[in-house]
Coordinates of C-alpha atoms and ligand atoms in Angstrom, one line a residue:
M1 CA 1.7 91.6 -40.4
T2 CA 4.2 93.2 -38.2
I3 CA 4.2 91.2 -34.9
G4 CA 6.3 91.9 -31.9
L5 CA 7.3 95.4 -32.8
A6 CA 8.7 97.1 -29.9
R7 CA 6.4 99.9 -28.9
T8 CA 7.2 103.3 -27.5
P9 CA 7.0 103.5 -23.8
L10 CA 3.8 104.9 -22.1
A11 CA 4.0 108.8 -22.3
A12 CA 4.4 110.5 -19.0
T13 CA 1.0 111.4 -17.4
P14 CA 0.3 114.0 -14.9
R15 CA 0.4 112.4 -11.5
Y16 CA -1.4 113.1 -8.3
P17 CA 0.8 115.4 -6.2
E18 CA 2.5 113.3 -3.4
E19 CA 0.6 115.0 -0.5
F20 CA -2.7 113.9 -2.1
A21 CA -1.5 110.4 -2.8
E22 CA -0.4 110.0 0.7
R23 CA -3.8 111.3 1.9
Y24 CA -5.8 108.9 -0.3
R25 CA -3.7 106.0 0.7
A26 CA -3.9 106.8 4.5
A27 CA -7.7 107.2 4.2
G28 CA -7.7 103.6 2.8
Y29 CA -9.1 104.7 -0.6
W30 CA -6.0 103.6 -2.5
T31 CA -4.7 100.1 -1.9
D32 CA -2.1 98.0 -3.5
E33 CA -4.4 95.9 -5.6
T34 CA -4.0 96.0 -9.4
F35 CA -6.3 94.9 -12.2
G36 CA -3.8 92.2 -12.9
Q37 CA -4.5 90.7 -9.5
F38 CA -8.2 91.4 -9.5
L39 CA -9.7 88.5 -11.4
P40 CA -7.4 85.8 -10.0
A41 CA -8.2 87.0 -6.5
R42 CA -12.0 86.8 -7.1
A43 CA -11.6 83.4 -9.0
A44 CA -10.0 82.0 -5.7
D45 CA -13.0 83.4 -3.7
F46 CA -15.9 82.6 -6.2
A47 CA -14.5 79.9 -8.4
E48 CA -17.6 78.0 -9.1
R49 CA -20.1 80.9 -9.1
T50 CA -21.2 82.2 -12.5
A51 CA -19.3 85.4 -13.5
V52 CA -20.6 86.2 -17.0
V53 CA -23.7 85.2 -19.1
G54 CA -23.8 86.3 -22.7
N55 CA -23.4 85.4 -26.3
D56 CA -19.9 84.6 -27.6
A57 CA -18.8 85.9 -31.1
T58 CA -20.5 83.1 -32.8
G59 CA -24.0 84.1 -31.2
T60 CA -23.9 80.9 -28.8
L61 CA -25.2 81.7 -25.3
R62 CA -22.4 81.0 -22.7
R63 CA -22.3 80.9 -19.0
L64 CA -18.8 81.1 -17.5
T65 CA -17.8 80.8 -13.9
Y66 CA -15.2 83.0 -12.2
G67 CA -12.7 80.1 -12.6
E68 CA -13.4 79.7 -16.3
V69 CA -13.1 83.4 -17.1
D70 CA -9.9 83.5 -15.2
D71 CA -8.5 80.4 -16.9
A72 CA -9.4 81.9 -20.3
A73 CA -7.9 85.3 -19.5
S74 CA -4.6 83.7 -18.3
R75 CA -4.2 81.7 -21.5
I76 CA -5.2 84.5 -23.8
A77 CA -2.6 86.7 -21.9
G78 CA -0.1 83.9 -22.8
G79 CA -1.1 84.2 -26.3
L80 CA -1.0 87.9 -26.5
A81 CA 2.5 87.8 -25.0
Q82 CA 3.5 85.6 -27.9
L83 CA 2.3 88.3 -30.2
G84 CA 4.7 90.7 -28.5
V85 CA 2.3 92.4 -26.2
G86 CA 4.0 93.2 -22.9
K87 CA 3.7 95.3 -19.8
G88 CA 2.9 98.9 -20.5
D89 CA 1.8 98.2 -24.2
R90 CA -1.5 99.6 -25.3
V91 CA -4.2 97.3 -26.8
V92 CA -7.2 98.9 -28.5
L93 CA -10.2 96.9 -27.5
Q94 CA -13.2 97.1 -29.7
L95 CA -15.6 94.3 -28.8
P96 CA -19.4 94.4 -28.5
N97 CA -21.1 92.9 -25.4
I98 CA -19.9 89.3 -25.8
V99 CA -18.3 87.1 -23.1
E100 CA -15.0 87.4 -25.0
Y101 CA -14.9 91.1 -23.9
V102 CA -14.5 90.2 -20.3
E103 CA -12.0 87.4 -21.1
V104 CA -9.7 89.7 -23.2
L105 CA -10.1 92.6 -20.8
F106 CA -8.6 90.6 -18.0
A107 CA -6.0 89.0 -20.3
V108 CA -4.7 92.4 -21.1
F109 CA -4.7 93.4 -17.4
R110 CA -2.9 90.3 -16.5
L111 CA 0.0 91.3 -18.8
G112 CA 0.1 94.8 -17.2
A113 CA -0.7 96.1 -20.7
L114 CA -3.2 98.9 -21.0
P115 CA -6.7 98.5 -22.8
V116 CA -7.7 101.5 -24.8
F117 CA -11.5 101.3 -24.7
A118 CA -13.0 101.9 -28.2
L119 CA -16.7 101.6 -28.7
P120 CA -18.2 99.3 -31.4
A121 CA -19.6 102.4 -33.2
H122 CA -16.1 103.8 -33.8
R123 CA -14.7 103.5 -37.4
A124 CA -11.5 104.3 -39.2
S125 CA -11.3 107.8 -38.1
E126 CA -11.4 107.1 -34.4
I127 CA -9.7 103.7 -34.4
G128 CA -6.9 104.9 -36.6
Y129 CA -6.3 107.8 -34.3
F130 CA -6.3 105.6 -31.1
C131 CA -3.9 103.0 -32.8
R132 CA -1.5 105.8 -33.9
F133 CA -1.7 108.1 -30.9
S134 CA -1.4 105.3 -28.3
D135 CA 1.1 103.3 -30.6
A136 CA -1.0 100.3 -30.0
A137 CA 0.6 96.8 -30.0
A138 CA -2.7 95.0 -30.7
Y139 CA -6.2 95.7 -31.8
V140 CA -8.9 93.3 -30.8
I141 CA -12.3 93.0 -32.7
A142 CA -15.1 90.7 -33.2
A143 CA -15.4 89.4 -36.8
E144 CA -18.9 91.0 -37.3
H145 CA -21.4 92.6 -35.2
G146 CA -24.6 94.7 -35.9
G147 CA -24.2 94.1 -39.6
F148 CA -20.6 95.4 -39.8
D149 CA -17.5 93.5 -40.7
Y150 CA -14.7 94.8 -38.4
R151 CA -12.2 92.9 -40.4
V152 CA -12.7 95.3 -43.3
L153 CA -12.0 98.1 -40.8
A154 CA -8.9 96.3 -39.5
R155 CA -7.7 96.0 -43.0
Q156 CA -7.9 99.7 -43.5
I157 CA -6.2 100.4 -40.2
T158 CA -3.3 98.1 -40.8
A159 CA -2.9 99.6 -44.3
E160 CA -2.9 103.0 -43.2
T161 CA -0.9 102.8 -39.9
E162 CA 2.9 103.2 -40.1
R163 CA 3.3 100.7 -37.2
P164 CA 0.3 98.5 -37.4
P165 CA -1.0 96.7 -34.4
A166 CA -1.4 92.9 -34.4
V167 CA -5.1 92.2 -35.1
V168 CA -6.9 89.6 -32.9
V169 CA -10.3 88.5 -33.9
A170 CA -13.1 86.8 -31.9
G171 CA -14.9 84.6 -34.5
D172 CA -13.8 84.0 -38.0
A173 CA -10.4 85.8 -38.3
E174 CA -9.7 85.4 -42.0
E175 CA -6.0 86.6 -42.4
F176 CA -5.8 87.9 -38.9
V177 CA -5.0 86.1 -35.5
P178 CA -7.9 84.0 -34.3
L179 CA -8.7 84.7 -30.6
A180 CA -9.3 80.9 -30.3
S181 CA -5.7 80.3 -31.1
L182 CA -4.5 82.4 -28.2
R183 CA -6.3 80.2 -25.8
E184 CA -4.0 77.3 -26.5
N185 CA -1.2 79.0 -24.7
D186 CA 0.1 78.4 -21.3
P187 CA -1.1 81.0 -18.7
A188 CA 1.0 84.1 -18.6
P189 CA 2.3 85.3 -15.2
I190 CA 0.6 88.2 -13.5
A191 CA 2.7 91.3 -14.3
E192 CA 4.0 93.1 -11.3
N193 CA 2.8 96.7 -11.2
G194 CA 2.5 99.6 -8.8
A195 CA -1.1 100.3 -8.0
D196 CA -0.4 104.0 -8.7
T197 CA 0.6 103.3 -12.3
V198 CA -1.8 103.8 -15.3
A199 CA -4.0 100.8 -15.8
F200 CA -5.8 101.8 -19.0
L201 CA -6.7 104.6 -21.3
Q202 CA -10.5 105.5 -21.4
L203 CA -12.0 107.8 -23.9
S204 CA -13.1 111.2 -23.2
G205 CA -16.4 112.6 -24.5
G206 CA -14.3 115.3 -25.8
T207 CA -14.6 118.8 -26.8
T208 CA -11.5 119.1 -29.1
G209 CA -10.7 118.2 -32.8
T210 CA -9.0 115.0 -31.6
P211 CA -10.4 112.7 -28.9
K212 CA -8.5 112.9 -25.6
L213 CA -7.5 109.7 -23.7
I214 CA -8.0 109.4 -20.0
P215 CA -5.2 107.7 -18.0
R216 CA -6.7 106.0 -14.9
T217 CA -4.7 104.2 -12.3
H218 CA -5.3 100.9 -10.7
A219 CA -5.7 102.5 -7.2
D220 CA -7.9 105.3 -8.2
Y221 CA -10.3 103.3 -10.4
L222 CA -10.5 100.4 -8.0
Y223 CA -11.5 102.7 -5.3
S224 CA -14.3 104.2 -7.3
V225 CA -15.3 100.6 -8.2
R226 CA -15.5 99.3 -4.6
E227 CA -17.2 102.4 -3.3
S228 CA -19.8 102.3 -6.2
A229 CA -20.5 98.6 -5.3
T230 CA -21.2 99.5 -1.7
I231 CA -23.3 102.6 -2.6
C232 CA -25.4 100.6 -5.2
G233 CA -25.9 97.6 -2.9
V234 CA -24.0 95.2 -5.2
D235 CA -23.2 91.8 -3.6
A236 CA -22.7 88.1 -4.5
D237 CA -26.5 87.9 -5.4
T238 CA -26.6 90.9 -7.8
R239 CA -27.3 89.9 -11.3
M240 CA -26.6 92.9 -13.5
L241 CA -27.9 93.4 -17.0
V242 CA -25.3 95.2 -19.2
A243 CA -27.3 96.8 -22.1
L244 CA -25.2 99.7 -22.9
P245 CA -21.8 99.3 -24.6
A246 CA -19.6 97.4 -22.1
A247 CA -16.6 99.5 -22.7
H248 CA -18.3 102.7 -21.6
N249 CA -17.3 103.9 -18.1
F250 CA -20.9 103.7 -16.8
P251 CA -21.5 100.1 -17.4
M252 CA -17.9 99.3 -16.6
S253 CA -17.4 100.7 -13.3
S254 CA -20.4 102.7 -11.9
P255 CA -20.5 99.9 -10.4
G256 CA -21.0 98.1 -13.7
I257 CA -19.1 94.9 -14.7
L258 CA -16.2 95.6 -12.5
G259 CA -18.3 96.3 -9.3
V260 CA -20.3 93.1 -9.9
L261 CA -17.2 91.0 -10.5
H262 CA -15.5 92.6 -7.4
S263 CA -18.6 91.4 -5.4
G264 CA -18.9 87.8 -6.7
G265 CA -22.2 88.6 -8.6
T266 CA -23.2 87.8 -12.1
V267 CA -22.9 90.0 -15.2
V268 CA -25.4 89.4 -18.0
L269 CA -24.4 90.8 -21.3
A270 CA -27.4 91.9 -23.5
P271 CA -26.8 91.6 -27.2
D272 CA -28.9 94.7 -27.8
P273 CA -30.5 97.2 -25.4
S274 CA -34.1 96.9 -26.9
P275 CA -36.8 96.5 -24.3
D276 CA -37.8 93.1 -25.9
T277 CA -34.3 91.7 -25.4
A278 CA -33.9 93.2 -22.0
F279 CA -37.2 92.3 -20.6
A280 CA -36.8 88.7 -21.7
L281 CA -33.4 88.6 -20.0
I282 CA -34.7 90.2 -16.8
E283 CA -37.3 87.4 -16.6
S284 CA -35.1 84.4 -17.6
E285 CA -32.0 85.5 -15.7
G286 CA -33.6 87.1 -12.6
I287 CA -31.8 90.4 -13.3
T288 CA -31.7 92.6 -10.2
M289 CA -30.0 95.7 -11.6
A290 CA -29.5 97.5 -14.9
S291 CA -28.0 100.7 -16.2
L292 CA -29.4 102.8 -19.0
V293 CA -29.1 106.2 -20.7
P294 CA -32.3 108.2 -20.7
P295 CA -33.6 107.5 -24.2
L296 CA -33.4 103.8 -23.4
A297 CA -35.1 104.3 -20.1
Q298 CA -37.9 106.1 -21.9
A299 CA -38.1 103.2 -24.3
W300 CA -38.4 100.7 -21.4
L301 CA -41.2 102.9 -19.8
S302 CA -43.2 102.9 -23.0
A303 CA -42.7 99.2 -23.7
R304 CA -43.6 98.2 -20.2
A305 CA -47.3 98.5 -20.8
R306 CA -47.3 96.2 -23.7
S307 CA -45.1 93.6 -22.2
E308 CA -46.3 90.5 -20.3
R309 CA -42.7 89.8 -19.0
D310 CA -42.2 89.3 -15.2
L311 CA -39.8 92.2 -14.2
S312 CA -40.3 91.6 -10.4
S313 CA -36.6 90.6 -9.8
L314 CA -35.4 94.0 -11.0
A315 CA -34.7 96.1 -7.8
V316 CA -32.6 99.0 -9.1
L317 CA -32.6 100.8 -12.5
Q318 CA -29.7 103.3 -12.9
V319 CA -30.1 106.1 -15.4
G320 CA -27.2 108.4 -16.4
G321 CA -24.9 109.7 -19.1
A322 CA -27.3 112.5 -19.9
K323 CA -30.0 114.5 -18.1
F324 CA -33.1 112.2 -17.2
P325 CA -36.2 114.5 -17.3
A326 CA -38.1 114.6 -14.0
E327 CA -41.4 113.7 -15.9
A328 CA -39.8 110.4 -16.9
A329 CA -37.9 109.8 -13.8
K330 CA -41.1 109.8 -11.6
R331 CA -42.6 107.0 -13.8
V332 CA -40.0 104.6 -13.0
R333 CA -41.1 103.2 -9.6
P334 CA -44.8 103.0 -10.3
E335 CA -44.4 101.6 -13.9
L336 CA -41.2 99.5 -13.6
G337 CA -41.6 98.6 -9.9
C338 CA -38.1 99.4 -9.0
T339 CA -35.9 102.0 -7.4
L340 CA -34.5 104.6 -9.6
Q341 CA -30.8 105.6 -9.2
Q342 CA -29.6 108.7 -11.0
V343 CA -26.0 108.6 -12.0
F344 CA -24.1 111.8 -13.1
G345 CA -20.5 110.7 -14.0
M346 CA -17.6 111.3 -16.3
A347 CA -14.9 109.1 -17.5
E348 CA -12.4 111.6 -16.2
G349 CA -13.4 110.5 -12.7
L350 CA -16.1 112.1 -10.5
V351 CA -19.3 110.1 -10.3
N352 CA -22.4 111.1 -8.4
Y353 CA -25.3 108.8 -7.3
T354 CA -28.7 109.4 -5.8
R355 CA -28.7 106.9 -2.8
L356 CA -31.0 103.9 -2.6
D357 CA -32.6 105.2 0.5
D358 CA -33.1 108.8 -0.7
D359 CA -36.6 110.2 -0.7
E360 CA -38.4 110.0 -4.0
D361 CA -38.2 113.8 -4.6
T362 CA -34.4 113.7 -4.3
V363 CA -34.2 110.6 -6.7
V364 CA -36.5 112.2 -9.3
T365 CA -35.1 115.8 -9.2
T366 CA -31.4 115.5 -8.6
Q367 CA -28.4 113.8 -10.1
G368 CA -27.0 112.6 -7.0
R369 CA -24.0 113.4 -4.7
P370 CA -20.3 112.3 -5.1
I371 CA -18.9 108.8 -4.2
S372 CA -16.3 110.1 -1.9
P373 CA -16.2 112.4 1.2
D374 CA -12.8 113.6 -0.5
D375 CA -14.4 114.6 -3.7
E376 CA -14.0 118.4 -3.9
I377 CA -16.7 120.2 -5.7
R378 CA -16.3 123.8 -6.7
I379 CA -19.0 125.7 -8.5
V380 CA -17.9 129.0 -10.0
D381 CA -19.1 131.9 -12.1
D382 CA -17.6 132.9 -15.5
A383 CA -14.9 134.8 -13.7
G384 CA -14.0 131.7 -11.6
D385 CA -15.5 132.9 -8.3
P386 CA -17.6 130.6 -6.2
V387 CA -21.3 131.1 -6.6
P388 CA -23.7 130.9 -3.6
V389 CA -25.4 127.5 -2.9
G390 CA -28.4 127.0 -5.2
T391 CA -27.0 129.3 -8.0
P392 CA -25.9 127.5 -11.2
G393 CA -22.2 127.7 -12.1
H394 CA -19.3 125.8 -13.8
L395 CA -18.6 122.6 -12.0
L396 CA -14.9 122.0 -11.2
T397 CA -13.8 118.9 -9.2
R398 CA -10.7 117.2 -7.7
G399 CA -10.5 114.1 -5.8
P400 CA -9.2 110.5 -5.1
Y401 CA -10.4 109.1 -8.5
T402 CA -10.4 112.2 -10.8
I403 CA -7.5 112.5 -13.2
R404 CA -5.0 115.3 -13.0
G405 CA -4.4 115.4 -16.8
Y406 CA -5.2 113.7 -20.1
Y407 CA -2.8 111.4 -21.7
N408 CA 0.0 113.0 -23.7
A409 CA -1.8 116.4 -23.9
P410 CA 0.2 119.0 -22.0
E411 CA -1.4 121.9 -24.0
H412 CA -4.9 120.9 -23.6
N413 CA -4.3 120.1 -19.9
S414 CA -3.1 123.6 -19.2
T415 CA -6.7 124.8 -19.9
A416 CA -8.7 121.7 -18.9
F417 CA -7.4 121.8 -15.3
T418 CA -6.9 124.6 -12.9
A419 CA -3.4 125.4 -11.6
D420 CA -4.4 123.6 -8.4
G421 CA -5.5 120.5 -10.2
F422 CA -9.3 120.9 -10.4
Y423 CA -10.8 119.3 -13.6
R424 CA -13.1 121.7 -15.5
T425 CA -16.1 119.4 -16.3
G426 CA -17.7 121.9 -18.7
D427 CA -21.0 121.2 -16.9
I428 CA -23.2 123.9 -15.4
V429 CA -24.7 122.7 -12.2
R430 CA -26.2 123.8 -8.9
L431 CA -26.1 122.4 -5.5
T432 CA -29.2 121.7 -3.3
D433 CA -29.3 122.5 0.3
H434 CA -28.6 118.8 0.9
G435 CA -25.5 118.9 -1.1
Y436 CA -26.9 117.1 -4.1
I437 CA -26.1 118.2 -7.7
V438 CA -28.6 119.2 -10.3
V439 CA -27.2 119.4 -13.8
E440 CA -28.6 122.6 -15.4
G441 CA -26.6 122.6 -18.8
R442 CA -23.3 122.6 -20.3
A443 CA -20.7 125.2 -21.3
K444 CA -18.5 122.9 -23.3
D445 CA -18.7 122.5 -27.0
Q446 CA -20.0 119.0 -26.9
I447 CA -23.3 117.5 -28.0
N448 CA -24.9 114.9 -25.7
R449 CA -26.9 112.8 -28.1
G450 CA -28.8 110.6 -25.7
G451 CA -25.6 109.8 -23.7
E452 CA -23.3 109.7 -26.7
K453 CA -20.8 112.5 -26.6
I454 CA -19.9 114.4 -29.8
A455 CA -17.1 117.0 -29.9
A456 CA -18.2 119.9 -32.1
E457 CA -14.7 120.7 -33.2
E458 CA -14.0 117.1 -34.3
V459 CA -17.1 117.1 -36.7
E460 CA -16.3 120.5 -37.9
N461 CA -12.7 119.6 -38.9
H462 CA -14.1 116.7 -41.0
L463 CA -16.7 119.0 -42.6
I464 CA -14.1 121.6 -43.5
A465 CA -12.1 119.0 -45.3
H466 CA -14.7 119.0 -48.0
P467 CA -13.6 121.1 -50.9
A468 CA -16.9 123.0 -51.2
V469 CA -17.1 123.8 -47.5
L470 CA -15.6 127.1 -46.3
D471 CA -16.5 127.0 -42.7
A472 CA -18.7 124.9 -40.4
A473 CA -20.2 125.2 -36.9
V474 CA -21.8 122.2 -35.2
V475 CA -24.3 122.8 -32.5
S476 CA -27.0 120.9 -30.6
M477 CA -30.7 121.1 -31.2
P478 CA -33.2 120.0 -28.7
D479 CA -34.9 116.6 -29.2
K480 CA -37.8 115.1 -27.4
Y481 CA -36.4 111.5 -27.5
L482 CA -32.6 111.9 -27.4
G483 CA -32.5 115.2 -25.5
E484 CA -30.2 116.7 -28.1
R485 CA -29.4 116.1 -31.7
T486 CA -26.7 117.6 -33.9
C487 CA -27.0 120.3 -36.5
A488 CA -24.2 121.4 -38.8
F489 CA -24.2 124.9 -40.0
V490 CA -22.2 125.1 -43.2
V491 CA -20.9 128.0 -45.4
T492 CA -20.0 126.7 -48.9
E493 CA -18.1 128.0 -51.8
G494 CA -19.8 127.7 -55.3
E495 CA -22.5 125.2 -55.7
A496 CA -23.5 123.8 -52.4
P497 CA -23.4 120.0 -52.2
K498 CA -26.5 118.2 -51.0
A499 CA -26.9 117.6 -47.3
L500 CA -26.8 113.9 -48.0
A501 CA -23.7 114.2 -49.9
L502 CA -21.9 115.8 -47.0
K503 CA -23.1 113.1 -44.7
T504 CA -21.9 110.5 -46.9
F505 CA -18.6 112.4 -47.3
L506 CA -18.2 112.2 -43.4
R507 CA -19.0 108.5 -43.4
E508 CA -16.4 107.9 -46.0
R509 CA -13.9 109.6 -43.8
G510 CA -14.6 107.0 -41.3
L511 CA -16.4 109.0 -38.7
A512 CA -18.6 107.0 -36.3
D513 CA -22.3 107.0 -37.3
Y514 CA -23.5 108.7 -34.1
K515 CA -21.3 111.8 -34.9
I516 CA -22.8 112.3 -38.4
P517 CA -24.9 115.5 -38.1
D518 CA -28.7 114.8 -38.0
K519 CA -29.3 118.0 -39.9
V520 CA -27.2 120.2 -42.2
Q521 CA -28.2 123.8 -42.7
F522 CA -26.6 125.9 -45.4
V523 CA -26.0 129.5 -44.6
D524 CA -24.4 132.4 -46.5
A525 CA -22.3 133.5 -43.7
F526 CA -22.1 133.1 -39.9
P527 CA -23.4 135.8 -37.7
V528 CA -20.7 138.4 -36.5
T529 CA -20.8 140.9 -33.7
G530 CA -20.1 144.6 -34.0
V531 CA -16.3 144.1 -33.9
G532 CA -16.7 141.7 -36.7
K533 CA -15.1 138.8 -35.0
I534 CA -16.6 136.5 -32.3
S535 CA -15.4 133.4 -30.7
R536 CA -16.5 130.0 -32.1
N537 CA -18.1 129.4 -28.7
E538 CA -20.3 132.4 -29.1
L539 CA -20.9 131.6 -32.7
R540 CA -22.2 128.1 -31.8
R541 CA -24.4 129.5 -29.1
A542 CA -25.9 132.1 -31.5
L543 CA -26.6 129.4 -34.2
A544 CA -28.1 127.0 -31.5
A545 CA -30.4 129.8 -30.5
T546 CA -31.7 130.1 -34.0
L547 CA -32.8 126.5 -33.9
E548 CA -34.6 126.9 -30.7
N549 CA -36.8 129.7 -31.9
Ligands
OOB601 C1 -20.6 109.4 -18.5 O1 -19.4 109.6 -18.8 P1 -18.9 110.5 -20.2 O2 -17.4 110.6 -20.0 O3 -19.4 109.7 -21.4 O4 -19.6 111.8 -20.1 C2 -19.5 112.7 -19.1 C3 -20.5 113.9 -19.3 C4 -20.6 114.7 -18.1 O5 -19.6 115.7 -18.0 C5 -22.0 115.3 -18.4 O6 -21.9 116.4 -19.3 C6 -22.7 114.2 -19.1 O7 -21.8 113.4 -19.6 N1 -23.6 113.4 -18.0 C7 -24.8 113.9 -17.6 C8 -25.2 112.9 -16.7 N2 -24.2 111.9 -16.7 C9 -23.3 112.3 -17.5 N3 -25.5 115.1 -17.8 C10 -26.7 115.2 -17.1 N4 -27.2 114.3 -16.2 C11 -26.5 113.0 -16.0 N5 -26.9 112.2 -15.1 O8 -21.6 109.8 -19.1 C12 -20.8 108.6 -17.2 C13 -19.7 108.1 -16.6 C14 -19.9 107.2 -15.5 C15 -21.2 107.1 -15.0 C16 -22.3 107.7 -15.6 C17 -22.1 108.4 -16.8

């Protein structure tokens, strides 16, 4: 294994123009705090309080105080430093909801290194790309989770990557570096970093052939975390259930794990998001708050009637990541006995919340309003002109915690952002008279499969790699449970492969399971317009329309 290889410096990322940075600092949004300082400061305030409850990699239930998490993070940081991980280096984190996730996260922050937040569902295609594109110094996994052996994946990654990362394993490490061995080190010092530097790389839901990485700074992200905690009523008595994958932006920071730890509360990591597991934890741990994607919220609603569990501690249920239908939203208070909070956010920045004291109609029918008075919202028509209030249009946004560009992607940035720095979200929304946002649809080539985002082009590129496939177009089809599923329209040459064979082909290419098309439809040719040539966007829309009929 190659250890201690010097890594390329962080690529230049588009920065906030100085006049905006000054404004955000003067308003008190941006402070000097960094993520390296975050946990040691909270451990000083809340040393003996319970920070994290959850299984460890061996499946043992653990309860860790703020002091214990900080001690573990400091020592693991020392161990990572021995492996050659230093300030500015990237570390691909792919851990399930286990307590080690929080320890390693803060260990990486302590070094001033940058976590790259992979999801447990990612496979060789995604992980290989993250490692190569970010030139990762380390890759941290759990030995096994959900019936999958991540060491097998790590072997493939190290064999196929020119500059392989050091692999660190929580649990039985086999030939790799055991996380347990890193704990034996002396604590590493806290790296000194400007708060306006990039703290980590988050994943974009994506619309392009290769996933984009989102560079968030300490100052911008911590502002969104602090404000989210305030808006969502998080304090030292909050006991938050984390049922979604911990690395996703929603459970991480809206207000999520970071908002709870900021406030001295307790994070409870659920090993799986099923209602049975979650309800048992709500009862036994006195959970006050949880965040879910719509399909899980629906599953909780249907399971409630059959469950004897006491859910009376649950005060707030947040639902976001995809549109939560009003019919389901209105059942939350009567059936689960808690306040619903709709969350419409994006890893690129902007997050909207319905407020806890909003009237029921607003909570049920809107996706909330922005965190900050300085979040700028522009809703425009296809020509880029502003639409009247109430008319649906493209949502563009700029503000104190929305990025000005993706990591190392100048070409994509030139179209994903306007010349004056607004991010084109790709969402179609309208504004209510009270300034709340209602999500009406999407103009981007992305499928939102129950909150999991799939870039059409990424899947198409994998399909086209099959020798019998001439062309492919991936579109969404409506689904009662997930909101949307994926359908791949495929034009083949010669004898068409079976749909199952194509899916297997994609899996063998290392594509995450949630991106494998739910349906494959073979067609002789794609529809064309009079001029004989249409854009792929129009093509996708035409094909999606045939599914809805
Ligand atoms: C969250 O973040 P991402 O980056 O996985 O996905 C962002 C996209 C949005 O642009 C929108 O298309 C969709 O997900 N979305 C929603 C939604 N929340 C997100 N569409 C309709 N209704 C909603 N409530 O998904 C995310 C990040 C932070 C907090 C919450 C969600």
